[in-house]
Structure formats: C-alpha cells, structure tokens
PDB file of C-alpha atoms and ligand atoms in Angstrom:
ATOM      1  CA  MET A   1     -72.564-134.876  69.961  1.00 85.00           C
ATOM      2  CA  TYR A   2     -70.030-137.121  68.335  1.00 92.00           C
ATOM      3  CA  GLU A   3     -69.847-139.446  71.319  1.00 90.00           C
ATOM      4  CA  ASN A   4     -71.752-140.780  74.107  1.00 91.00           C
ATOM      5  CA  GLU A   5     -70.609-142.295  77.538  1.00 91.00           C
ATOM      6  CA  ASP A   6     -70.436-145.789  75.935  1.00 93.00           C
ATOM      7  CA  THR A   7     -68.240-144.787  72.886  1.00 96.00           C
ATOM      8  CA  ILE A   8     -65.146-146.983  72.690  1.00 98.00           C
ATOM      9  CA  VAL A   9     -62.068-145.480  71.105  1.00 98.00           C
ATOM     10  CA  PHE A  10     -58.577-146.946  70.625  1.00 98.00           C
ATOM     11  CA  TYR A  11     -55.970-145.109  72.470  1.00 98.00           C
ATOM     12  CA  ASP A  12     -52.326-145.934  72.857  1.00 96.00           C
ATOM     13  CA  GLY A  13     -52.842-149.677  72.270  1.00 97.00           C
ATOM     14  CA  VAL A  14     -56.060-150.293  74.042  1.00 98.00           C
ATOM     15  CA  PHE A  15     -59.730-150.088  73.408  1.00 98.00           C
ATOM     16  CA  CYS A  16     -61.386-147.834  76.207  1.00 98.00           C
ATOM     17  CA  ARG A  17     -64.129-145.451  76.850  1.00 97.00           C
ATOM     18  CA  ILE A  18     -63.530-141.777  75.973  1.00 95.00           C
ATOM     19  CA  ALA A  19     -63.790-140.716  79.660  1.00 93.00           C
ATOM     20  CA  GLU A  20     -60.680-142.921  80.480  1.00 95.00           C
ATOM     21  CA  ILE A  21     -58.515-140.830  78.100  1.00 95.00           C
ATOM     22  CA  ARG A  22     -56.197-138.231  79.696  1.00 94.00           C
ATOM     23  CA  ILE A  23     -54.470-135.941  77.389  1.00 96.00           C
ATOM     24  CA  ASN A  24     -51.554-134.149  78.939  1.00 97.00           C
ATOM     25  CA  PRO A  25     -51.817-130.279  78.716  1.00 97.00           C
ATOM     26  CA  PHE A  26     -48.135-130.203  77.726  1.00 97.00           C
ATOM     27  CA  THR A  27     -48.817-132.295  74.604  1.00 97.00           C
ATOM     28  CA  GLN A  28     -46.541-130.548  71.955  1.00 97.00           C
ATOM     29  CA  SER A  29     -49.041-131.051  69.210  1.00 97.00           C
ATOM     30  CA  LEU A  30     -51.764-129.267  71.151  1.00 97.00           C
ATOM     31  CA  HIS A  31     -49.561-126.211  71.291  1.00 97.00           C
ATOM     32  CA  TYR A  32     -47.811-126.203  67.929  1.00 97.00           C
ATOM     33  CA  GLY A  33     -50.174-128.185  65.679  1.00 97.00           C
ATOM     34  CA  ASN A  34     -47.777-131.035  64.687  1.00 97.00           C
ATOM     35  CA  SER A  35     -50.379-133.748  64.857  1.00 98.00           C
ATOM     36  CA  ILE A  36     -51.385-135.753  61.839  1.00 98.00           C
ATOM     37  CA  PHE A  37     -54.689-137.264  60.940  1.00 98.00           C
ATOM     38  CA  ASP A  38     -56.768-138.952  58.299  1.00 98.00           C
ATOM     39  CA  GLY A  39     -60.425-139.801  57.737  1.00 98.00           C
ATOM     40  CA  MET A  40     -62.202-142.674  56.232  1.00 98.00           C
ATOM     41  CA  ARG A  41     -65.760-143.856  55.966  1.00 97.00           C
ATOM     42  CA  SER A  42     -67.419-147.043  56.692  1.00 97.00           C
ATOM     43  CA  TYR A  43     -70.357-148.205  54.955  1.00 96.00           C
ATOM     44  CA  ALA A  44     -73.058-150.817  55.622  1.00 94.00           C
ATOM     45  CA  THR A  45     -72.757-153.507  52.951  1.00 91.00           C
ATOM     46  CA  GLU A  46     -74.095-156.966  52.584  1.00 85.00           C
ATOM     47  CA  GLU A  47     -71.016-158.243  54.370  1.00 86.00           C
ATOM     48  CA  GLY A  48     -71.331-155.819  57.439  1.00 90.00           C
ATOM     49  CA  ALA A  49     -69.426-152.642  57.861  1.00 93.00           C
ATOM     50  CA  GLN A  50     -66.630-152.074  55.330  1.00 94.00           C
ATOM     51  CA  ILE A  51     -64.236-149.121  55.476  1.00 96.00           C
ATOM     52  CA  PHE A  52     -63.739-147.811  51.948  1.00 96.00           C
ATOM     53  CA  LYS A  53     -60.076-147.793  50.806  1.00 96.00           C
ATOM     54  CA  ALA A  54     -58.927-148.319  54.505  1.00 97.00           C
ATOM     55  CA  THR A  55     -55.436-149.520  53.375  1.00 96.00           C
ATOM     56  CA  GLU A  56     -54.935-146.446  51.057  1.00 97.00           C
ATOM     57  CA  HIS A  57     -55.947-144.155  53.886  1.00 98.00           C
ATOM     58  CA  TYR A  58     -53.663-145.664  56.507  1.00 98.00           C
ATOM     59  CA  GLN A  59     -50.814-145.813  53.956  1.00 98.00           C
ATOM     60  CA  ARG A  60     -51.111-142.004  53.567  1.00 98.00           C
ATOM     61  CA  PHE A  61     -51.305-141.715  57.389  1.00 98.00           C
ATOM     62  CA  ALA A  62     -48.214-143.829  57.769  1.00 98.00           C
ATOM     63  CA  LYS A  63     -46.279-141.844  55.164  1.00 98.00           C
ATOM     64  CA  THR A  64     -47.299-138.587  56.858  1.00 98.00           C
ATOM     65  CA  ALA A  65     -46.280-140.030  60.305  1.00 98.00           C
ATOM     66  CA  SER A  66     -42.853-140.816  58.907  1.00 97.00           C
ATOM     67  CA  GLN A  67     -42.368-137.556  57.136  1.00 97.00           C
ATOM     68  CA  MET A  68     -43.341-135.763  60.404  1.00 96.00           C
ATOM     69  CA  GLY A  69     -40.966-138.061  62.422  1.00 96.00           C
ATOM     70  CA  LEU A  70     -43.709-139.388  64.765  1.00 97.00           C
ATOM     71  CA  ASN A  71     -43.562-142.965  65.782  1.00 97.00           C
ATOM     72  CA  LEU A  72     -46.500-145.055  64.461  1.00 98.00           C
ATOM     73  CA  PRO A  73     -46.101-148.568  65.921  1.00 97.00           C
ATOM     74  CA  TYR A  74     -48.600-150.226  63.549  1.00 98.00           C
ATOM     75  CA  THR A  75     -48.825-151.166  59.862  1.00 98.00           C
ATOM     76  CA  PRO A  76     -51.623-149.918  57.660  1.00 98.00           C
ATOM     77  CA  GLU A  77     -53.180-153.398  57.762  1.00 97.00           C
ATOM     78  CA  GLU A  78     -53.004-153.570  61.522  1.00 98.00           C
ATOM     79  CA  LEU A  79     -54.629-150.008  61.731  1.00 98.00           C
ATOM     80  CA  SER A  80     -57.400-151.171  59.216  1.00 97.00           C
ATOM     81  CA  GLN A  81     -58.088-154.311  61.493  1.00 97.00           C
ATOM     82  CA  ILE A  82     -58.203-152.195  64.590  1.00 98.00           C
ATOM     83  CA  SER A  83     -60.559-149.746  62.948  1.00 98.00           C
ATOM     84  CA  LYS A  84     -62.834-152.555  61.923  1.00 97.00           C
ATOM     85  CA  GLN A  85     -62.902-153.848  65.561  1.00 97.00           C
ATOM     86  CA  LEU A  86     -63.748-150.322  66.782  1.00 97.00           C
ATOM     87  CA  LEU A  87     -66.681-150.316  64.496  1.00 97.00           C
ATOM     88  CA  THR A  88     -67.910-153.585  65.876  1.00 97.00           C
ATOM     89  CA  LEU A  89     -67.378-152.588  69.463  1.00 97.00           C
ATOM     90  CA  ASN A  90     -69.397-149.399  68.832  1.00 97.00           C
ATOM     91  CA  LYS A  91     -72.062-151.243  66.834  1.00 97.00           C
ATOM     92  CA  LEU A  92     -71.507-148.758  63.890  1.00 97.00           C
ATOM     93  CA  GLU A  93     -71.754-149.463  60.272  1.00 96.00           C
ATOM     94  CA  ASP A  94     -72.217-146.199  58.402  1.00 96.00           C
ATOM     95  CA  ALA A  95     -69.618-144.112  60.145  1.00 97.00           C
ATOM     96  CA  TYR A  96     -66.548-142.001  59.871  1.00 98.00           C
ATOM     97  CA  VAL A  97     -63.242-143.136  61.406  1.00 98.00           C
ATOM     98  CA  ARG A  98     -60.554-140.564  62.340  1.00 98.00           C
ATOM     99  CA  PRO A  99     -57.172-141.588  63.354  1.00 98.00           C
ATOM    100  CA  LEU A 100     -54.954-138.926  65.051  1.00 98.00           C
ATOM    101  CA  LEU A 101     -51.284-139.128  65.870  1.00 98.00           C
ATOM    102  CA  PHE A 102     -49.857-136.593  68.087  1.00 98.00           C
ATOM    103  CA  SER A 103     -46.687-136.048  69.988  1.00 97.00           C
ATOM    104  CA  ALA A 104     -45.846-136.501  73.737  1.00 96.00           C
ATOM    105  CA  PRO A 105     -45.589-133.659  76.137  1.00 96.00           C
ATOM    106  CA  ASN A 106     -42.760-131.396  75.216  1.00 96.00           C
ATOM    107  CA  MET A 107     -43.004-127.570  75.343  1.00 97.00           C
ATOM    108  CA  SER A 108     -39.817-126.930  73.213  1.00 96.00           C
ATOM    109  CA  LEU A 109     -39.908-126.590  69.404  1.00 96.00           C
ATOM    110  CA  ASN A 110     -37.778-129.739  69.145  1.00 95.00           C
ATOM    111  CA  MET A 111     -39.682-132.546  67.556  1.00 90.00           C
ATOM    112  CA  THR A 112     -40.236-135.529  69.660  1.00 89.00           C
ATOM    113  CA  SER A 113     -40.796-139.012  68.023  1.00 90.00           C
ATOM    114  CA  GLU A 114     -42.690-140.187  71.038  1.00 94.00           C
ATOM    115  CA  SER A 115     -46.298-140.176  70.026  1.00 97.00           C
ATOM    116  CA  HIS A 116     -49.896-141.044  71.061  1.00 98.00           C
ATOM    117  CA  LEU A 117     -52.294-142.800  68.647  1.00 98.00           C
ATOM    118  CA  MET A 118     -56.067-142.201  68.964  1.00 98.00           C
ATOM    119  CA  ILE A 119     -58.658-143.667  66.613  1.00 98.00           C
ATOM    120  CA  VAL A 120     -62.256-142.508  66.997  1.00 98.00           C
ATOM    121  CA  PRO A 121     -65.258-143.620  65.186  1.00 97.00           C
ATOM    122  CA  PHE A 122     -68.493-141.757  64.966  1.00 96.00           C
ATOM    123  CA  LYS A 123     -71.633-141.103  63.068  1.00 95.00           C
ATOM    124  CA  TRP A 124     -71.197-138.311  60.507  1.00 91.00           C
ATOM    125  CA  GLY A 125     -73.368-136.980  57.859  1.00 88.00           C
ATOM    126  CA  LEU A 126     -71.989-135.557  54.647  1.00 90.00           C
ATOM    127  CA  LEU A 127     -69.730-132.702  55.355  1.00 90.00           C
ATOM    128  CA  LEU A 128     -71.360-130.241  53.059  1.00 89.00           C
ATOM    129  CA  GLY A 129     -74.895-131.830  53.402  1.00 86.00           C
ATOM    130  CA  ASN A 130     -76.886-133.549  50.956  1.00 85.00           C
ATOM    131  CA  SER A 131     -77.929-130.642  48.510  1.00 91.00           C
ATOM    132  CA  LEU A 132     -75.837-128.740  45.966  1.00 97.00           C
ATOM    133  CA  VAL A 133     -73.339-126.382  47.344  1.00 98.00           C
ATOM    134  CA  ASN A 134     -72.599-122.672  46.969  1.00 98.00           C
ATOM    135  CA  LEU A 135     -68.857-121.940  46.950  1.00 98.00           C
ATOM    136  CA  LYS A 136     -67.159-118.625  47.523  1.00 98.00           C
ATOM    137  CA  THR A 137     -63.572-117.844  46.408  1.00 98.00           C
ATOM    138  CA  SER A 138     -61.649-117.371  49.562  1.00 98.00           C
ATOM    139  CA  ALA A 139     -58.936-114.767  50.337  1.00 97.00           C
ATOM    140  CA  TYR A 140     -57.173-117.428  52.282  1.00 98.00           C
ATOM    141  CA  ARG A 141     -54.786-119.426  49.938  1.00 97.00           C
ATOM    142  CA  ARG A 142     -53.263-122.847  50.378  1.00 97.00           C
ATOM    143  CA  PRO A 143     -49.830-123.082  51.935  1.00 96.00           C
ATOM    144  CA  HIS A 144     -46.817-122.399  49.911  1.00 97.00           C
ATOM    145  CA  PRO A 145     -45.334-125.669  48.482  1.00 97.00           C
ATOM    146  CA  ASP A 146     -42.077-125.048  50.328  1.00 97.00           C
ATOM    147  CA  THR A 147     -43.972-125.339  53.554  1.00 97.00           C
ATOM    148  CA  PRO A 148     -43.077-128.752  55.059  1.00 96.00           C
ATOM    149  CA  LEU A 149     -45.850-131.367  54.544  1.00 97.00           C
ATOM    150  CA  HIS A 150     -47.950-128.631  52.707  1.00 97.00           C
ATOM    151  CA  ASP A 151     -50.125-131.383  50.956  1.00 97.00           C
ATOM    152  CA  ALA A 152     -50.460-133.685  53.931  1.00 98.00           C
ATOM    153  CA  LYS A 153     -53.070-133.991  56.713  1.00 98.00           C
ATOM    154  CA  VAL A 154     -51.292-132.132  59.390  1.00 98.00           C
ATOM    155  CA  GLY A 155     -53.218-130.380  62.116  1.00 98.00           C
ATOM    156  CA  GLY A 156     -51.576-126.982  61.940  1.00 97.00           C
ATOM    157  CA  LEU A 157     -51.990-126.798  58.151  1.00 97.00           C
ATOM    158  CA  TYR A 158     -55.791-126.859  58.594  1.00 97.00           C
ATOM    159  CA  VAL A 159     -55.939-123.594  60.436  1.00 97.00           C
ATOM    160  CA  THR A 160     -56.375-121.865  56.926  1.00 96.00           C
ATOM    161  CA  ALA A 161     -58.984-124.450  55.962  1.00 97.00           C
ATOM    162  CA  VAL A 162     -60.987-123.740  59.013  1.00 97.00           C
ATOM    163  CA  MET A 163     -60.699-119.885  58.580  1.00 98.00           C
ATOM    164  CA  ALA A 164     -61.530-120.193  54.880  1.00 98.00           C
ATOM    165  CA  SER A 165     -64.576-122.441  55.518  1.00 98.00           C
ATOM    166  CA  SER A 166     -65.868-120.311  58.503  1.00 98.00           C
ATOM    167  CA  ALA A 167     -65.522-117.049  56.604  1.00 98.00           C
ATOM    168  CA  ALA A 168     -67.545-118.580  53.665  1.00 98.00           C
ATOM    169  CA  ARG A 169     -70.167-119.967  56.069  1.00 97.00           C
ATOM    170  CA  ALA A 170     -70.509-116.572  57.748  1.00 98.00           C
ATOM    171  CA  GLU A 171     -71.685-115.181  54.449  1.00 98.00           C
ATOM    172  CA  ASN A 172     -74.088-117.948  53.833  1.00 97.00           C
ATOM    173  CA  TYR A 173     -71.966-120.071  51.533  1.00 98.00           C
ATOM    174  CA  HIS A 174     -71.565-123.729  52.119  1.00 97.00           C
ATOM    175  CA  ASP A 175     -67.756-123.754  51.622  1.00 98.00           C
ATOM    176  CA  ALA A 176     -64.747-121.918  50.319  1.00 98.00           C
ATOM    177  CA  LEU A 177     -62.747-122.428  47.150  1.00 98.00           C
ATOM    178  CA  GLN A 178     -59.100-121.960  47.929  1.00 98.00           C
ATOM    179  CA  LEU A 179     -56.553-120.709  45.506  1.00 98.00           C
ATOM    180  CA  ASP A 180     -52.869-121.712  45.624  1.00 98.00           C
ATOM    181  CA  VAL A 181     -50.099-119.171  46.259  1.00 97.00           C
ATOM    182  CA  GLU A 182     -49.876-118.456  42.558  1.00 97.00           C
ATOM    183  CA  GLY A 183     -53.509-117.582  42.394  1.00 98.00           C
ATOM    184  CA  ASN A 184     -54.656-120.727  40.635  1.00 98.00           C
ATOM    185  CA  VAL A 185     -57.503-122.913  41.717  1.00 98.00           C
ATOM    186  CA  ALA A 186     -56.676-125.419  44.353  1.00 98.00           C
ATOM    187  CA  CYS A 187     -59.470-127.024  46.293  1.00 98.00           C
ATOM    188  CA  ALA A 188     -62.360-126.559  48.780  1.00 98.00           C
ATOM    189  CA  SER A 189     -61.510-126.504  52.498  1.00 97.00           C
ATOM    190  CA  GLY A 190     -61.770-130.279  52.768  1.00 97.00           C
ATOM    191  CA  ALA A 191     -62.294-131.671  49.309  1.00 98.00           C
ATOM    192  CA  ASN A 192     -60.744-131.817  45.798  1.00 98.00           C
ATOM    193  CA  LEU A 193     -62.362-129.954  42.890  1.00 98.00           C
ATOM    194  CA  PHE A 194     -63.438-131.008  39.479  1.00 98.00           C
ATOM    195  CA  TYR A 195     -65.062-129.034  36.677  1.00 98.00           C
ATOM    196  CA  GLU A 196     -66.564-130.287  33.527  1.00 98.00           C
ATOM    197  CA  LYS A 197     -66.464-128.706  29.959  1.00 98.00           C
ATOM    198  CA  ASP A 198     -67.560-130.214  26.679  1.00 98.00           C
ATOM    199  CA  GLU A 199     -67.778-133.699  28.302  1.00 97.00           C
ATOM    200  CA  VAL A 200     -64.160-133.494  29.672  1.00 98.00           C
ATOM    201  CA  LEU A 201     -63.354-133.324  33.331  1.00 98.00           C
ATOM    202  CA  TYR A 202     -60.621-130.980  34.647  1.00 98.00           C
ATOM    203  CA  THR A 203     -59.019-130.968  38.040  1.00 98.00           C
ATOM    204  CA  PRO A 204     -56.085-129.189  39.606  1.00 98.00           C
ATOM    205  CA  LYS A 205     -52.887-130.999  39.097  1.00 98.00           C
ATOM    206  CA  ILE A 206     -51.025-132.261  42.283  1.00 97.00           C
ATOM    207  CA  GLY A 207     -48.492-129.675  43.765  1.00 97.00           C
ATOM    208  CA  HIS A 208     -50.645-127.548  45.852  1.00 96.00           C
ATOM    209  CA  ILE A 209     -53.455-129.831  46.997  1.00 97.00           C
ATOM    210  CA  VAL A 210     -54.026-132.767  49.263  1.00 97.00           C
ATOM    211  CA  GLN A 211     -53.889-135.817  46.816  1.00 97.00           C
ATOM    212  CA  GLY A 212     -57.366-137.037  47.765  1.00 98.00           C
ATOM    213  CA  ILE A 213     -58.168-140.694  47.661  1.00 98.00           C
ATOM    214  CA  THR A 214     -61.679-139.841  46.424  1.00 98.00           C
ATOM    215  CA  ARG A 215     -60.125-137.705  43.731  1.00 98.00           C
ATOM    216  CA  ALA A 216     -58.156-140.858  42.498  1.00 98.00           C
ATOM    217  CA  VAL A 217     -61.327-142.893  42.655  1.00 97.00           C
ATOM    218  CA  VAL A 218     -63.131-140.289  40.477  1.00 98.00           C
ATOM    219  CA  ILE A 219     -60.447-140.275  37.981  1.00 98.00           C
ATOM    220  CA  GLU A 220     -60.499-143.974  37.776  1.00 97.00           C
ATOM    221  CA  MET A 221     -64.240-144.127  37.475  1.00 97.00           C
ATOM    222  CA  ALA A 222     -64.348-141.371  34.774  1.00 97.00           C
ATOM    223  CA  GLN A 223     -61.746-143.271  32.704  1.00 95.00           C
ATOM    224  CA  LYS A 224     -63.551-146.339  33.007  1.00 95.00           C
ATOM    225  CA  MET A 225     -66.636-144.527  31.663  1.00 95.00           C
ATOM    226  CA  GLY A 226     -64.487-143.299  28.706  1.00 97.00           C
ATOM    227  CA  VAL A 227     -64.441-139.841  30.062  1.00 98.00           C
ATOM    228  CA  GLU A 228     -61.148-137.835  29.605  1.00 98.00           C
ATOM    229  CA  VAL A 229     -59.746-136.311  32.881  1.00 98.00           C
ATOM    230  CA  VAL A 230     -57.201-133.669  32.521  1.00 98.00           C
ATOM    231  CA  GLU A 231     -55.141-132.686  35.525  1.00 98.00           C
ATOM    232  CA  LYS A 232     -53.568-129.197  34.988  1.00 98.00           C
ATOM    233  CA  THR A 233     -53.127-125.773  36.256  1.00 98.00           C
ATOM    234  CA  ILE A 234     -56.491-124.006  36.320  1.00 98.00           C
ATOM    235  CA  THR A 235     -56.939-120.248  36.526  1.00 98.00           C
ATOM    236  CA  PRO A 236     -59.930-118.816  38.384  1.00 98.00           C
ATOM    237  CA  GLU A 237     -61.193-117.106  35.009  1.00 98.00           C
ATOM    238  CA  GLU A 238     -61.251-120.524  33.361  1.00 97.00           C
ATOM    239  CA  LEU A 239     -64.255-121.390  35.733  1.00 97.00           C
ATOM    240  CA  ASP A 240     -66.339-118.872  34.146  1.00 95.00           C
ATOM    241  CA  GLY A 241     -69.019-120.445  31.888  1.00 91.00           C
ATOM    242  CA  VAL A 242     -68.070-124.106  32.467  1.00 98.00           C
ATOM    243  CA  ASP A 243     -70.769-126.797  32.209  1.00 98.00           C
ATOM    244  CA  GLY A 244     -70.610-128.033  35.748  1.00 98.00           C
ATOM    245  CA  MET A 245     -68.531-128.451  38.941  1.00 98.00           C
ATOM    246  CA  PHE A 246     -68.157-130.853  41.956  1.00 98.00           C
ATOM    247  CA  LEU A 247     -66.192-131.602  44.982  1.00 98.00           C
ATOM    248  CA  ALA A 248     -64.693-134.916  45.869  1.00 98.00           C
ATOM    249  CA  GLY A 249     -63.573-136.091  49.408  1.00 98.00           C
ATOM    250  CA  THR A 250     -64.200-138.779  51.925  1.00 97.00           C
ATOM    251  CA  ALA A 251     -66.214-136.728  54.249  1.00 96.00           C
ATOM    252  CA  THR A 252     -68.036-134.860  51.455  1.00 96.00           C
ATOM    253  CA  GLU A 253     -68.309-137.835  49.124  1.00 96.00           C
ATOM    254  CA  ILE A 254     -69.267-136.391  45.724  1.00 97.00           C
ATOM    255  CA  ALA A 255     -71.057-132.973  46.031  1.00 97.00           C
ATOM    256  CA  GLY A 256     -72.435-131.081  43.097  1.00 98.00           C
ATOM    257  CA  VAL A 257     -71.671-127.311  43.069  1.00 98.00           C
ATOM    258  CA  ALA A 258     -74.647-125.081  42.326  1.00 98.00           C
ATOM    259  CA  THR A 259     -72.787-121.841  42.182  1.00 98.00           C
ATOM    260  CA  LEU A 260     -69.363-120.275  42.562  1.00 98.00           C
ATOM    261  CA  ASP A 261     -69.353-116.717  43.702  1.00 98.00           C
ATOM    262  CA  ARG A 262     -73.147-116.753  43.132  1.00 97.00           C
ATOM    263  CA  LYS A 263     -72.790-117.669  39.478  1.00 97.00           C
ATOM    264  CA  SER A 264     -74.271-120.920  38.332  1.00 97.00           C
ATOM    265  CA  PHE A 265     -73.022-123.239  35.520  1.00 98.00           C
ATOM    266  CA  LYS A 266     -74.230-124.002  31.922  1.00 97.00           C
ATOM    267  CA  MET A 267     -75.790-127.491  32.641  1.00 98.00           C
ATOM    268  CA  GLN A 268     -78.209-128.833  35.282  1.00 97.00           C
ATOM    269  CA  TRP A 269     -76.364-130.885  37.844  1.00 97.00           C
ATOM    270  CA  GLU A 270     -78.567-134.049  36.937  1.00 97.00           C
ATOM    271  CA  ASP A 271     -77.330-133.671  33.363  1.00 98.00           C
ATOM    272  CA  THR A 272     -73.559-133.705  34.087  1.00 98.00           C
ATOM    273  CA  ILE A 273     -70.963-136.426  34.252  1.00 98.00           C
ATOM    274  CA  GLY A 274     -70.462-135.434  37.791  1.00 97.00           C
ATOM    275  CA  PHE A 275     -73.940-136.353  38.633  1.00 97.00           C
ATOM    276  CA  VAL A 276     -73.389-139.848  37.125  1.00 97.00           C
ATOM    277  CA  ILE A 277     -70.135-140.225  38.910  1.00 97.00           C
ATOM    278  CA  SER A 278     -71.837-139.166  42.310  1.00 96.00           C
ATOM    279  CA  ARG A 279     -74.468-141.935  41.728  1.00 95.00           C
ATOM    280  CA  GLN A 280     -71.781-144.410  40.867  1.00 95.00           C
ATOM    281  CA  TYR A 281     -69.612-143.542  43.939  1.00 96.00           C
ATOM    282  CA  ARG A 282     -72.465-144.246  46.217  1.00 93.00           C
ATOM    283  CA  GLN A 283     -72.940-147.724  44.737  1.00 93.00           C
ATOM    284  CA  LEU A 284     -69.158-148.321  44.621  1.00 93.00           C
ATOM    285  CA  VAL A 285     -68.636-147.691  48.344  1.00 93.00           C
ATOM    286  CA  THR A 286     -71.359-150.137  49.434  1.00 88.00           C
ATOM    287  CA  LEU A 287     -70.282-152.954  47.129  1.00 82.00           C
ATOM    288  CA  VAL A 288     -67.861-155.233  49.084  1.00 65.00           C
ATOM    289  CA  ASP A 289     -65.878-156.389  45.974  1.00 60.00           C
ATOM    290  CA  ASN A 290     -65.092-152.744  45.178  1.00 57.00           C
ATOM    291  CA  VAL A 291     -64.156-151.943  48.707  1.00 53.00           C
ATOM    292  CA  ARG A 292     -61.582-154.750  48.420  1.00 53.00           C
ATOM    293  CA  GLY A 293     -60.355-153.206  45.248  1.00 51.00           C
ATOM    294  CA  THR A 294     -61.126-155.862  42.814  1.00 49.00           C
ATOM    295  CA  LEU A 295     -63.375-153.692  40.695  1.00 51.00           C
ATOM    296  CA  ILE A 296     -61.553-150.546  40.891  1.00 52.00           C
TER     297      ILE A 296
HETATM  298  N1  PMP B 301     -58.325-131.793  50.055  1.00 82.30           N
HETATM  299  C1  PMP B 301     -58.327-131.440  51.307  1.00 82.30           C
HETATM  300  C2  PMP B 301     -57.828-130.089  51.678  1.00 82.30           C
HETATM  301  C3  PMP B 301     -58.877-132.284  52.315  1.00 82.30           C
HETATM  302  O1  PMP B 301     -58.722-131.937  53.634  1.00 82.30           O
HETATM  303  C4  PMP B 301     -59.428-133.519  51.906  1.00 82.30           C
HETATM  304  C5  PMP B 301     -60.070-134.469  52.860  1.00 82.30           C
HETATM  305  N2  PMP B 301     -59.144-135.366  53.370  1.00 82.30           N
HETATM  306  C6  PMP B 301     -59.422-133.787  50.520  1.00 82.30           C
HETATM  307  C7  PMP B 301     -58.839-132.927  49.617  1.00 82.30           C
HETATM  308  C8  PMP B 301     -59.874-135.152  49.997  1.00 82.30           C
HETATM  309  O2  PMP B 301     -59.243-136.206  50.405  1.00 82.30           O
HETATM  310  P1  PMP B 301     -59.710-137.679  50.444  1.00 82.30           P
HETATM  311  O3  PMP B 301     -60.530-137.902  49.293  1.00 82.30           O
HETATM  312  O4  PMP B 301     -58.620-138.629  50.680  1.00 82.30           O
HETATM  313  O5  PMP B 301     -60.621-137.671  51.701  1.00 82.30           O
END
C-alpha cells in the first residue's frame, strides 16, 4: 500500500486526508489522459528531509502545465515548500513525492484550463530494485516527435511505457528498452540510458526522450570526473559488445544493467564508470549542500 488512513496529501490548496478527496467521474484527464505529473525523491540528510532538485522538477512540471494549457496556481518555489510541509506532516524523510495536475470535469475533447492539483508523498523503494537489471528491447516504440508534448510527463503518453514495461516483466526481465520511431535507442520505460565504451559515456541525444533531471546530474558528475559524455543518435547494433550500461532516473536512481536481450557486457559492473557514478549519486542526494545546488 502506498498510503494509510493517516496519510496527508495536498489537494486543491489544502492539506487533507486521502479519504476526504473526491474525484469527479467526469474528470477529463481520467478519460483522455491529459494529466501531467512529475516525481521527485526526498532523502534523509543531516538537516532533515531534503527533496533532491525540487525546483528543477517543479520548473519542468510548470512548463508542461503551461504547454498543456492547464492552470497551475503556484510557482515552483511554492510547490517545493508545500512538498516539504507534506513530508513533515507525514513524518516522511526518505520518500517519493508525486505531483499530479489534471483537468476539471469535461466530457468533450475541448481542453479546459480549469485544473486540480494533487501532491502525494509516499515511501517507495527503487523502481527497478537494488540489483542489476535485465533489459529487453521492446516492440513498443517512443511516440513520434510530432506528437504534442511527446517528451513530457503526460499521463496518456505513459500508456506505451506501461505496456512496454509490463510485457518485459511478463517475460522475466526487469524493464524494457524502448526505441524511437526511427529504430534508434531511446530509453527504458521510466529512465534514461547510458552506455560505456573505452572510458567514454554515451547517451541518446534529446529529441525522442524525456530530458531527465538525473540524466543532467549524471552528465555533470561525469564531466567533473573528467569523463567525456557524448550525446548522440545510438543504433541498437552499437550496443553490442559495449563495456557497460546503466539507467538513470529519479525513481530508479542509477541502476546498473546486467544484460540486454540476455547478452552481458564486457566489464563487470563494479569496474565501470557507471558504478562509480552510482556511488557518488547516492552521496550527492544525501548531502545538503549538493541538494541546494552549490556543489553541482
Ligand atoms: N525517461 C522517462 C521516460 C521517464 O519517465 C523518466 C522518469 N521521470 C526519466 C526518463 C528520468 O527522468 P528524471 O531523471 O527527471 O526522473
């Protein structure tokens, strides 16, 4: 269970218990998927619970809200403060925070700007668990870049991610590797992908992917370590025989990939740059100065 009867959520301007929330069955987003969301993690630090990159997450959320045409009556800073209060009210430190903005009741396909905002905090382990992951290349591709908001966190656009992830799990993989419409490597169902070859990191360039905040942190960390990061078009064939691979995302953190389509990589995970980055990421998210953005 994600919640209990005491869980406090933020809904339409007030802190309340989950049982007090009423969602109208005619909510447009429930029918047509035009909700938007984001997800961030809070970590226990010496200065209490700190949400990693809260402002960046809420800036992305606000940008998507405005592109979608949904009214969001708070600034990213206010949303960060509300989220911190929510964590305190729920006595949570290591937690995940999910803001969701959805439209008002409206059965037509005409967009309404009237919206409802819900922010829910909950305890959530790593999305793909704590061990190395096995990926399967999925038949379900990322949306065409002409699809509106194709690279944003929009409810309806995650149908493919749910289908891809579930199909991979049904065959005992941990997650799917999705290709873009051109057949190039894009991402996992809910995380960005990096591979390592000859001490250089490669990751799909932006255009078909969600521009992950963790991805940006990884690039910055690697560059600070003196490791070159190349953002480019990556063909599936290119992944054959690489040294290592990892996924990066808020819910996943940094997850080493053991195999892709049952094939392993040249190096042991523990010997890769990805492994070093995974360790450093863990330290980074629990250091208050880093959370405030002074060190990275
Ligand atoms: N790609 C997809 C498809 C995602 O859903 C996510 C998770 N939000 C990411 C990448 C990683 O984004 P972030 O690092 O901002 O969590």
